[in-house]
Coordinates of C-alpha atoms in Angstrom, one line a residue:
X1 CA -3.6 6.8 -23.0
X2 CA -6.0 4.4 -22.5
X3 CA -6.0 1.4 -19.4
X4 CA -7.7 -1.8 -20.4
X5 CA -10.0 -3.1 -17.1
X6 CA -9.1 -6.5 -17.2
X7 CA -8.7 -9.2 -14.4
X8 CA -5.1 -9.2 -14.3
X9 CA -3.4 -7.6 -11.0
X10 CA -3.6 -3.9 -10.3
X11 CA -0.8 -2.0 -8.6
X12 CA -0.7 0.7 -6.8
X13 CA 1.8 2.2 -8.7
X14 CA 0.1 1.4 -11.6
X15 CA -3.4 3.5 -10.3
X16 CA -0.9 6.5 -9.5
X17 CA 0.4 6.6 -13.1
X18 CA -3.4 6.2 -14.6
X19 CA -3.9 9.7 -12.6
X20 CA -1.3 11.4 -13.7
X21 CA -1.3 10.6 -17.0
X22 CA -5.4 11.3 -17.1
X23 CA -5.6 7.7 -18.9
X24 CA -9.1 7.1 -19.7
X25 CA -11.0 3.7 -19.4
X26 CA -12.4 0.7 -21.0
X27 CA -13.6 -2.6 -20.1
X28 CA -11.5 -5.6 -22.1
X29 CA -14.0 -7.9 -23.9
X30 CA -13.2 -10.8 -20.9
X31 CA -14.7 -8.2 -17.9
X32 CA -17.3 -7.4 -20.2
X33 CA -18.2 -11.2 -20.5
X34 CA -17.9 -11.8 -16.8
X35 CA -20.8 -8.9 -16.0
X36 CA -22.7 -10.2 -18.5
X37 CA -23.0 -13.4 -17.1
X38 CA -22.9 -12.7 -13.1
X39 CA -26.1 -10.4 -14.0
X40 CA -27.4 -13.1 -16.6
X41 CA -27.0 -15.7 -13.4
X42 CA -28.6 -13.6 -10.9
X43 CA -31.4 -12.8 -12.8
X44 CA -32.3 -16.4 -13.3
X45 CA -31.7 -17.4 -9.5
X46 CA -34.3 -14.3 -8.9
X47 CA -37.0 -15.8 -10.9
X48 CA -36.5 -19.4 -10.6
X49 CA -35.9 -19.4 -6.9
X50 CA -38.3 -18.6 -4.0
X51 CA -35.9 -18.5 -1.4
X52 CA -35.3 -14.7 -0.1
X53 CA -31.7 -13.5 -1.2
X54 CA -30.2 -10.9 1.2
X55 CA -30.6 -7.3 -0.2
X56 CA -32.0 -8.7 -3.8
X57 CA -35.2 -9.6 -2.6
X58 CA -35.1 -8.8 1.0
X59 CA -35.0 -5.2 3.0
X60 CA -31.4 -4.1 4.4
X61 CA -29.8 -4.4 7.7
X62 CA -32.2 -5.0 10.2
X63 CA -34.5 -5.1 7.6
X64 CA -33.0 -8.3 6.2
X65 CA -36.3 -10.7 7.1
X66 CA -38.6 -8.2 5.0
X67 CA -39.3 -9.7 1.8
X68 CA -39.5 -7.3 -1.6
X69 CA -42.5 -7.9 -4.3
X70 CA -40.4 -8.4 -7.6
X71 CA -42.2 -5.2 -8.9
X72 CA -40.4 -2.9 -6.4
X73 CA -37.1 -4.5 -6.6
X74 CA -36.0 -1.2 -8.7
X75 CA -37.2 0.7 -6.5
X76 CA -35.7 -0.7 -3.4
X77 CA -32.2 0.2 -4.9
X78 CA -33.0 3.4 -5.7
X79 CA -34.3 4.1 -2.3
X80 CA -31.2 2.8 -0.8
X81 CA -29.0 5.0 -2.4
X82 CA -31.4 7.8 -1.4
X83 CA -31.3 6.7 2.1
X84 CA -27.9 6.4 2.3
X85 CA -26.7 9.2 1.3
X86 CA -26.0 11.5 4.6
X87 CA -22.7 12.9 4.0
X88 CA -21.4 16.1 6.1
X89 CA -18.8 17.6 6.1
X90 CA -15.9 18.8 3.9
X91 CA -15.5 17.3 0.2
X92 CA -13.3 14.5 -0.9
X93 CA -10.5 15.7 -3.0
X94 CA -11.4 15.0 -6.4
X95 CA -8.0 13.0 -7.2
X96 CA -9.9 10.4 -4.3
X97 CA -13.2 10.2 -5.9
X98 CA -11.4 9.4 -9.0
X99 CA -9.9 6.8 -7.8
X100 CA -13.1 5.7 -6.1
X101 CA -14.0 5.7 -9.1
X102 CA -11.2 3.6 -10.4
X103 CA -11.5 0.7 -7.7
X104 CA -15.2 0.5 -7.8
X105 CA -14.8 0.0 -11.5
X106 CA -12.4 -2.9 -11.1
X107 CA -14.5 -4.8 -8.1
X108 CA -17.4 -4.5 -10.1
X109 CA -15.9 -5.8 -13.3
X110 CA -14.7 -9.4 -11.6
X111 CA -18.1 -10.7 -12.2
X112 CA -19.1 -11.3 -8.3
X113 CA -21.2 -8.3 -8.1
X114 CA -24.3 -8.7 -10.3
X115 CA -24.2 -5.4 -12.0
X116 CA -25.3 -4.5 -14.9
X117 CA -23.0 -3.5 -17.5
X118 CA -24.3 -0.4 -18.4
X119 CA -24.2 1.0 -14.9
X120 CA -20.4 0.2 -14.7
X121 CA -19.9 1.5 -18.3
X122 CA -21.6 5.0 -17.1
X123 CA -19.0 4.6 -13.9
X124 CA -16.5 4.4 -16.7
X125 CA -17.9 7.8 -18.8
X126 CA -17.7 9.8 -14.9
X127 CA -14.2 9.0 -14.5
X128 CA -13.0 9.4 -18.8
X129 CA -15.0 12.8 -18.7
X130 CA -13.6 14.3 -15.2
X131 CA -17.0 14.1 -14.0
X132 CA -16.0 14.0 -10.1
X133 CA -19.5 13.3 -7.8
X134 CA -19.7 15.4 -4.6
X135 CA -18.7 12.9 -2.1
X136 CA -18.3 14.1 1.9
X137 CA -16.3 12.8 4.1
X138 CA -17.7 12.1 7.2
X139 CA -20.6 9.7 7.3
X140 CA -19.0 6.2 6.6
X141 CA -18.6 3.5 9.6
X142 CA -16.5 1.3 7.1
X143 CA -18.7 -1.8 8.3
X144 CA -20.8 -2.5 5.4
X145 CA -18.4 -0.8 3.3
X146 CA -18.1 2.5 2.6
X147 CA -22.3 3.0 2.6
X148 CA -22.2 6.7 2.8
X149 CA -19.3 7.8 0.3
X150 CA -20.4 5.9 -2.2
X151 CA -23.6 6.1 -2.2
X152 CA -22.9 9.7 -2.8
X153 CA -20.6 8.9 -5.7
X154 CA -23.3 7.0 -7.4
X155 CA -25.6 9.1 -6.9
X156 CA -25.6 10.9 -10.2
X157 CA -25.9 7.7 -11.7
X158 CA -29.6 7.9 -11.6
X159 CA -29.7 11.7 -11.9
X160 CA -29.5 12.8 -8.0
X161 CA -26.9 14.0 -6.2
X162 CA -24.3 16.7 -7.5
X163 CA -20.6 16.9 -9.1
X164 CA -18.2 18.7 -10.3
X165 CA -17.9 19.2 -13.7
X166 CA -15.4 21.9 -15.5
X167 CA -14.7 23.5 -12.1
X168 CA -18.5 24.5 -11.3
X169 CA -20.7 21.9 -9.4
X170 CA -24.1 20.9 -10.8
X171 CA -26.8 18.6 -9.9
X172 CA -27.1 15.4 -11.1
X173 CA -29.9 15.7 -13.3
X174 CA -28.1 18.9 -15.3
X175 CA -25.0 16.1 -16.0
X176 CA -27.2 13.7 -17.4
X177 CA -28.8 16.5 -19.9
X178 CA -25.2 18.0 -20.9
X179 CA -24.1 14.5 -22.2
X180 CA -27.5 13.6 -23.5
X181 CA -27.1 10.6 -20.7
X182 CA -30.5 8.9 -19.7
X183 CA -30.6 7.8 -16.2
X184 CA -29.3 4.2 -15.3
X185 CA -32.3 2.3 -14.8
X186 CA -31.2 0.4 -11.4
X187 CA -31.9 -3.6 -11.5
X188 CA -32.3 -5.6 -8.1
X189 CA -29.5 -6.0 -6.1
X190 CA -27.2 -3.0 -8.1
X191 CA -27.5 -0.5 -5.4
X192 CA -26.4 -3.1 -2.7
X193 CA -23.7 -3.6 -5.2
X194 CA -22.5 0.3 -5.6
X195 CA -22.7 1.3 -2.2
X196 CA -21.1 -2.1 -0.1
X197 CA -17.5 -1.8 -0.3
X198 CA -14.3 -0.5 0.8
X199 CA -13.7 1.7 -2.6
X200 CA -13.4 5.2 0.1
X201 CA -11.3 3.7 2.3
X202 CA -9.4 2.3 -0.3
X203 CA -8.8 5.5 -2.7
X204 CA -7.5 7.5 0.6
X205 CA -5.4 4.4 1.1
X206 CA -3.7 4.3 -2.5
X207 CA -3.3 8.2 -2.1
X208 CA -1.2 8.3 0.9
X209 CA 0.7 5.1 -0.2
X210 CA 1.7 7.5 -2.6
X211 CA 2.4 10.2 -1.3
X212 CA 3.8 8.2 1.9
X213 CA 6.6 6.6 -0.9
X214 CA 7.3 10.0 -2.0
X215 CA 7.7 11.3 1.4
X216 CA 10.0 8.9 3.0
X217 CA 12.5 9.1 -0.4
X218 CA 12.4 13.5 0.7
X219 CA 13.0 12.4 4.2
X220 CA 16.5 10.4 3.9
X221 CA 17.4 13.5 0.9
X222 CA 16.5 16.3 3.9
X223 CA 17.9 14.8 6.9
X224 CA 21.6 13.7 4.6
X225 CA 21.3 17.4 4.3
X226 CA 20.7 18.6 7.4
X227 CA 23.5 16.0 8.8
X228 CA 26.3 17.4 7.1
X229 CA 24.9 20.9 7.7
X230 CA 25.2 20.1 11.7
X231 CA 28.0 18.4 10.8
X232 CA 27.5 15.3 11.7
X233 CA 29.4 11.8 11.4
X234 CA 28.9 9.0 8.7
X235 CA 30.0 6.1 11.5
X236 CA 26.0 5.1 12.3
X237 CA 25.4 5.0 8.7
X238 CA 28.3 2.0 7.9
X239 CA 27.2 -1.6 6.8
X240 CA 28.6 -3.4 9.6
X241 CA 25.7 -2.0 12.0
X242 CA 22.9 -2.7 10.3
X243 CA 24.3 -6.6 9.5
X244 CA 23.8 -7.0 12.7
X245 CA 20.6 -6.2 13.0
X246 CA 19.4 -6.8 9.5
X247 CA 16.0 -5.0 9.0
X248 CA 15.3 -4.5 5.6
X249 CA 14.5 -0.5 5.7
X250 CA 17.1 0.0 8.5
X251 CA 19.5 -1.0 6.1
X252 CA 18.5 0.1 2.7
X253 CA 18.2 3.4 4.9
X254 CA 22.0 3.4 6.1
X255 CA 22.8 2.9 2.3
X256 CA 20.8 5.5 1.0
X257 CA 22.4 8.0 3.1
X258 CA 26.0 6.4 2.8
X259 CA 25.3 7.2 -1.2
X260 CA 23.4 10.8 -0.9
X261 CA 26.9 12.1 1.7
X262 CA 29.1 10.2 -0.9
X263 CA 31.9 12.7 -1.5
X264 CA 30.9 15.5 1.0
X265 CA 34.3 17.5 2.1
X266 CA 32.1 18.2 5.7
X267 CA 31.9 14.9 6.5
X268 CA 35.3 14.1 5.6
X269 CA 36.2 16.9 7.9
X270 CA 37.3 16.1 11.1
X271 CA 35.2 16.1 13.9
X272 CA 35.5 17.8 17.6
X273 CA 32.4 15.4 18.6
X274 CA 32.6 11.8 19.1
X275 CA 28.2 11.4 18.9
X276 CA 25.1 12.8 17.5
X277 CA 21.7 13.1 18.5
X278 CA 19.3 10.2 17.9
X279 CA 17.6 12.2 15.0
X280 CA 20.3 11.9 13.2
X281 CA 22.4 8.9 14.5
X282 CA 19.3 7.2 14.3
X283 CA 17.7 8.1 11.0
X284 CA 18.4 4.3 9.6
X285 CA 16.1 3.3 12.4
X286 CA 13.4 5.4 12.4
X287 CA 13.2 6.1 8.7
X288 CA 13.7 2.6 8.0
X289 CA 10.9 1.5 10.2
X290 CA 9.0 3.9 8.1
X291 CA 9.5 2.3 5.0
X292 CA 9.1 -1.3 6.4
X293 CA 5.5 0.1 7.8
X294 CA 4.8 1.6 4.1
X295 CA 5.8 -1.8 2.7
X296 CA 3.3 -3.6 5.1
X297 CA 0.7 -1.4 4.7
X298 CA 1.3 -1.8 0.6
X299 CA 1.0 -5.3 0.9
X300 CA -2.6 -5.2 2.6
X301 CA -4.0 -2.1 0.1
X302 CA -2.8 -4.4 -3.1
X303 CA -4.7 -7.4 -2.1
X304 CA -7.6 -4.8 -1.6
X305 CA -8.3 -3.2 -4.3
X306 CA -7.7 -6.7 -6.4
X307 CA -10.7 -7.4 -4.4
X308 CA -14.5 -8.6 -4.9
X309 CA -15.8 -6.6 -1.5
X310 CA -19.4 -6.0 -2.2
X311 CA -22.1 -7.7 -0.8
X312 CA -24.1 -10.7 -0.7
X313 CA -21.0 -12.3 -2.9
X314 CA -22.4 -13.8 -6.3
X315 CA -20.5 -16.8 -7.3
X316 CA -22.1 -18.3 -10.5
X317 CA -19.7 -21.2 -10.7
X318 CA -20.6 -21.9 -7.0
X319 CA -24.8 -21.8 -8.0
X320 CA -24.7 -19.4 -5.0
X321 CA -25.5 -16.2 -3.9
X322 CA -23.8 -15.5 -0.4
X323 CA -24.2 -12.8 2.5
X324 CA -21.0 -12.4 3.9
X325 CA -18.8 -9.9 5.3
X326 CA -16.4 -8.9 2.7
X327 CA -17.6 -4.9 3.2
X328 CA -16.0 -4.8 6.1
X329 CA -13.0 -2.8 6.5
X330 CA -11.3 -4.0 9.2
X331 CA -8.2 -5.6 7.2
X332 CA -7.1 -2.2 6.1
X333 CA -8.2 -0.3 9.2
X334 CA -5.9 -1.5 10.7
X335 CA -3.2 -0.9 8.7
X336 CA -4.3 2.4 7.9
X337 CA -4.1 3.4 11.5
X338 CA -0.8 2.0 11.1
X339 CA 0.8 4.1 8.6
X340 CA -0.6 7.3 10.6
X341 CA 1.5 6.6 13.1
X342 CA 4.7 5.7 10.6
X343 CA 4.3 8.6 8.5
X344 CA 3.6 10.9 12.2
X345 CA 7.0 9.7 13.5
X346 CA 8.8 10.7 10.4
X347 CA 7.9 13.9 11.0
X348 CA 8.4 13.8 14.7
X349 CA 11.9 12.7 14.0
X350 CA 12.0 15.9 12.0
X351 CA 11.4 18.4 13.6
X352 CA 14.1 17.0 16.3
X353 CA 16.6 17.9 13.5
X354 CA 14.9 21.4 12.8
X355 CA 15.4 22.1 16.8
X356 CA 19.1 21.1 16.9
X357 CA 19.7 23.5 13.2
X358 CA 18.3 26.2 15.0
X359 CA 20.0 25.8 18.3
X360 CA 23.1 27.4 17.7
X361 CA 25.4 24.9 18.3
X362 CA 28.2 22.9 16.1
X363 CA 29.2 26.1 14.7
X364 CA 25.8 27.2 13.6
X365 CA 24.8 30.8 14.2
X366 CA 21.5 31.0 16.7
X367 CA 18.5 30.8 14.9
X368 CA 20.7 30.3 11.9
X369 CA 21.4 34.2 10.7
X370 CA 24.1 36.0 11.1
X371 CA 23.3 38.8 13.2
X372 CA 20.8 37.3 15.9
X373 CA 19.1 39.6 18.1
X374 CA 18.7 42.1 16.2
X375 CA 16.8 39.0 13.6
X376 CA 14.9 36.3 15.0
X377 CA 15.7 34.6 11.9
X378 CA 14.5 30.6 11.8
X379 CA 13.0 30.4 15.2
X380 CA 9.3 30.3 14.0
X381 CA 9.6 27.6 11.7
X382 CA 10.6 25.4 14.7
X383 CA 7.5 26.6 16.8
X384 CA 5.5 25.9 13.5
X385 CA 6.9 22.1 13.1
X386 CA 6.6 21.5 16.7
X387 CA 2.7 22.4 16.4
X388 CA 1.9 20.5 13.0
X389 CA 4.1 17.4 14.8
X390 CA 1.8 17.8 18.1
X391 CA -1.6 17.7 15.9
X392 CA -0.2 14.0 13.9
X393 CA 0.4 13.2 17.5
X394 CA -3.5 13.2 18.5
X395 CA -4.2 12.4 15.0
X396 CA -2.1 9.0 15.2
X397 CA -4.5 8.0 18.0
X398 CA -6.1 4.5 16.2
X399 CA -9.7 4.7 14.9
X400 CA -9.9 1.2 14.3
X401 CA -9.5 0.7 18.3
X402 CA -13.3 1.9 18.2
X403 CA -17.1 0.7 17.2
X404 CA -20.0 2.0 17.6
X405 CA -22.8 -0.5 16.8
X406 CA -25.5 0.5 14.3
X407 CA -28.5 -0.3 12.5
X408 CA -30.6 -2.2 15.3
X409 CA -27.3 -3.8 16.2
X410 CA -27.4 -5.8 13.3
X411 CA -24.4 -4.2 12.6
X412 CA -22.9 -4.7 16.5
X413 CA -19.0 -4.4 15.1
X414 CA -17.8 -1.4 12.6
X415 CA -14.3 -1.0 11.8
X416 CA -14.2 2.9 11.6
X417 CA -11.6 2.5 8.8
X418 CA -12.9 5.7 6.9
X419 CA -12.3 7.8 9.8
X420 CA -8.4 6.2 9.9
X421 CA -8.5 6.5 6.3
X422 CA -9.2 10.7 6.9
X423 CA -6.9 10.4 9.7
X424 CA -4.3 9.3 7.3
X425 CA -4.6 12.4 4.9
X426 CA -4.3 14.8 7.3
X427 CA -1.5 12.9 8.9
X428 CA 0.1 13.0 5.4
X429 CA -0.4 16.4 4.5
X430 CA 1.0 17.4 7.9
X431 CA 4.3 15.1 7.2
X432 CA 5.1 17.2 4.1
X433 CA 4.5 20.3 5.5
X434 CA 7.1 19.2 8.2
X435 CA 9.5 17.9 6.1
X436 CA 9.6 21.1 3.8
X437 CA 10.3 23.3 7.0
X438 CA 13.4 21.1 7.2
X439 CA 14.5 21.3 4.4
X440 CA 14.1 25.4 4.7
X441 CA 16.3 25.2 7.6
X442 CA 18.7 22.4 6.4
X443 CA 19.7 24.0 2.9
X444 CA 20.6 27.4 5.0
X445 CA 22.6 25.9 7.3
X446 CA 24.1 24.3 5.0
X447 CA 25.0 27.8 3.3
X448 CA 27.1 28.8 6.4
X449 CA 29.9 25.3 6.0
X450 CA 31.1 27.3 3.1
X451 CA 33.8 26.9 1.6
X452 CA 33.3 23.1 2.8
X453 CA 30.8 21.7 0.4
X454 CA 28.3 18.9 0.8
X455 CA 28.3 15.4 -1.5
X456 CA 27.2 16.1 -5.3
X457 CA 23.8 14.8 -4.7
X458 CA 22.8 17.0 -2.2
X459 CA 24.8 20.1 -3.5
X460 CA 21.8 19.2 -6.8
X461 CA 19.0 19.5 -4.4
X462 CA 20.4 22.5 -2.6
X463 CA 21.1 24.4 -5.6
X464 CA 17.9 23.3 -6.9
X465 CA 16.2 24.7 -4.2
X466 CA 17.8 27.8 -4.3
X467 CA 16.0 28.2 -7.8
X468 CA 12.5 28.8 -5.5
X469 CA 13.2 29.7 -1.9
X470 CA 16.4 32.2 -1.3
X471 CA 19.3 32.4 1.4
X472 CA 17.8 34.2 4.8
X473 CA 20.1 37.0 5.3
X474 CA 17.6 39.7 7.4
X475 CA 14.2 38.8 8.6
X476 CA 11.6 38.9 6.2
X477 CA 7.9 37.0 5.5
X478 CA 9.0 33.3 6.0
X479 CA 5.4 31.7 5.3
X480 CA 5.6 32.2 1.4
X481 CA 8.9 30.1 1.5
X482 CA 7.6 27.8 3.6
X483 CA 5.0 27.5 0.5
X484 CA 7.5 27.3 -1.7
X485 CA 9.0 24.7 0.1
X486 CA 6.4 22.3 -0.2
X487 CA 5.5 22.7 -3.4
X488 CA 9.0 22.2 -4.2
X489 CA 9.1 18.2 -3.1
X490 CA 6.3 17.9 -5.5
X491 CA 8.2 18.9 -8.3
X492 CA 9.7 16.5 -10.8
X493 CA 13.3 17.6 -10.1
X494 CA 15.4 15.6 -7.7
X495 CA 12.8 13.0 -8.1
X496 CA 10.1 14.8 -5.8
X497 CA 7.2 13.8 -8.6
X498 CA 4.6 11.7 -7.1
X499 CA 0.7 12.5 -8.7
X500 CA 1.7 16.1 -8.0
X501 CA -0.9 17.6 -9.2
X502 CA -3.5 16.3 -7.2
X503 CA -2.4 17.3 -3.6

């Protein structure tokens, strides 16, 4: 398949499909024509102007007031990316530097950058060919952009740097040789262009919107299931609630679950309680807040990566050539932080659930096996939840509540949105894992309401499940299931598919 980089808006959803299809690239003939002439523009302004133009003909940062002989204006953008690339740490996934990849592609190909278009059409070859630049993740304040991460990623553009190609990594250089690739001759003000922007913070962004989607659709399936396997009461889940207090997730929340327990002879079933627990009476709360947070947070990432965010901004139609601050990441920091702690409560919320399934009470056996004592049977995977929930706890503290001022203090405000950004990826990762110990515990309580049988939707999922993890009849390894648990709300079936196959 092939996606056409035009102008025209670019959804998230749209990004997650071009993943997981492996859709290759190409520039349409109009963002061709809009390089052309931003770089045509800038060019002239350079020689025909002998006013100094931020990071074109002037240093960077500090070094803003230090003017650059037009013979070493190539080798000023070189150097920067040089410079600036002091990662440490642990890789970025490849499915992130793709989508770097993708996003710096689609600000650069607006026409506001000054680019050349052979340096965005080599951008274009990297991501068609899986050719996935070592990028690290530590390093990037997420003032001037993303300076560290992407100067990494572009790195290899001129022949430096390393990726991985084929499943071995290689430097640079050895890239450029295996596809006969000369090294992108950098022209004034192109480095400046690669590195400024918010592409790193972004790419984590679109990835745990996501997988943050797919999550919350596995968390109303898991806790309708583990409700009718404490069998619990449909009354907090009726219409005439939520009307009254008319969130928009609350209620399409209450609904959901209304439809997933439709039918279910256990909830039907009278009931020796008159009330439930607030992690399950109050899943249309919590969960729904969680989906009004992902819708937020949506809102801000779309406008993003439709986004010029490079910098000094180039508007030919203007005549100008501005320094601005469109690097900086504060807009999405924020909202990044945000969604940690939205996607930390939903599993907070839970593992409350897990606790009360294991608890041995509304009929349940303790520790939910039959012959307790003698088998310690689910009580681990409690302890387990309760520890992954306590790390998204310190890992839902804000980064963007902090700056650290750099570079002479000519940068005197950073957003640290690339540290909420990896915030937000371990936060998500930790979600699933929590969710999937739920849903371990959830489909074998349900196993002991026999002969009462759940709703049709979630008797699917259950048996489903049952394909890959079994019933728990004597103690015996429970991490592999655990394993399997996860992996199984990435599968296509039940509607779990969401870019599965780069997690």
């Amino acid at each position: 398949m092939i996606h056409q980089i035009t102008a025209d808006h670019l959804t998230i959803e749209h990004i997650g499909e071009i993943i997981e299809s492996n859709s290759k690239l190409e520039l349409s003939e109009d963002a061709k024509q809009r390089i052309k002439r931003c770089r045509s523009y800038l060019d002239k302004k350079i020689s025909s102007n002998g006013e100094p133009i931020y990071g074109v003909t002037t240093g960077f940062g500090s070094l803003c007031n230090v003017s650059i002989g037009k013979d070493q204006l190539s080798k000023l953008q070189i150097n920067l990316i040089k410079s600036h690339a002091c990662g440490t740490g642990e890789r970025v996934p490849n499915v992130i530097v793709k989508i770097m990849l993708l996003l710096k592609i689609q600000s650069l190909s607006y026409g506001y950058s000054g680019c050349k278009l052979d340096t965005v059409q080599r951008l274009i070859s990297f991501f068609n060919n899986d050719i996935y630049p070592v990028v690290y993740k530590q390093g990037s304040l997420g003032a001037s952009g993303d300076l560290v991460p992407l100067a990494h990623l572009c790195l290899p553009l001129v022949g430096l740097g390393e990726v991985e190609y084929q499943g071995r990594i290689i430097n640079g250089a050895e890239i450029l040789r295996k596809k006969r690739w000369k090294p992108i001759e950098l022209a004034s003000k192109e480095g400046l262009a690669l590195l400024n922007g918010t592409q790193n913070m972004s790419a984590f962004a679109v990835w745990s919107l996501l997988q943050a989607q797919r999550l919350s659709d596995w968390a109303d399936k898991i806790a309708a299931m583990s409700l009718d396997a404490y069998d619990g009461r449909i009354e907090p889940f009726i219409h005439a609630v939520h009307a009254v207090r008319p969130h928009q997730g609350q209620i399409e929340t209450a609904k959901r679950m209304r439809e997933l327990l439709e039918g279910s002879q256990i909830l039907n079933n009278v009931k020796a309680h008159v009330q439930d627990p607030y992690s399950f009476r109050c899943v249309p709360q919590v969960h729904g807040s969680v989906k009004d947070t992902i819708r937020y947070v949506k809102s801000v990432i779309d406008i993003e990566i439709n986004s010029a965010t490079d910098n000094p901004t180039v508007c030919p139609d203007e005549d100008l050539v501005i320094s601005a601050g469109n690097f900086h990441g504060e807009p999405i920091a924020l909202p990044i932080d945000f969604l940690s702690i939205a996607m930390s409560e939903l599993a907070n919320i839970s593992e409350r659930r897990i606790y009360r399934l294991v608890s041995g009470t509304r009929g349940l056996p303790n520790f939910l096996v039959a012959n307790p004592g003698v088998n310690s049977g689910f009580m681990i995977t409690q302890y387990t939840a309760a520890s992954v929930v306590s790390l998204n706890k310190s890992l839902a503290m804000p980064s963007s509540v902090d700056s650290i001022p750099s570079c002479q203090d000519q940068e005197d405000h950073v957003s640290m949105g690339a540290n909420a950004a990896i915030k937000l990826y371990k936060v998500i990762k930790n979600t699933e894992r929590v969710l999937a110990i739920e849903l371990f515990n959830a489909a074998q309580a349900l196993d002991f309401r026999l002969p009462l049988r759940s709703s049709a939707q979630i008797c699917n999922i259950h048996a489903e499940y049952r394909k890959v993890v079994p019933f728990i009849l004597n103690d015996e390894l429970m991490y592999p299931y655990i394993e399997k648990s996860i992996e199984f709300l990435r599968t296509p079936v039940c509607g779990g598919s969401s870019i599965k196959h780069c997690l």
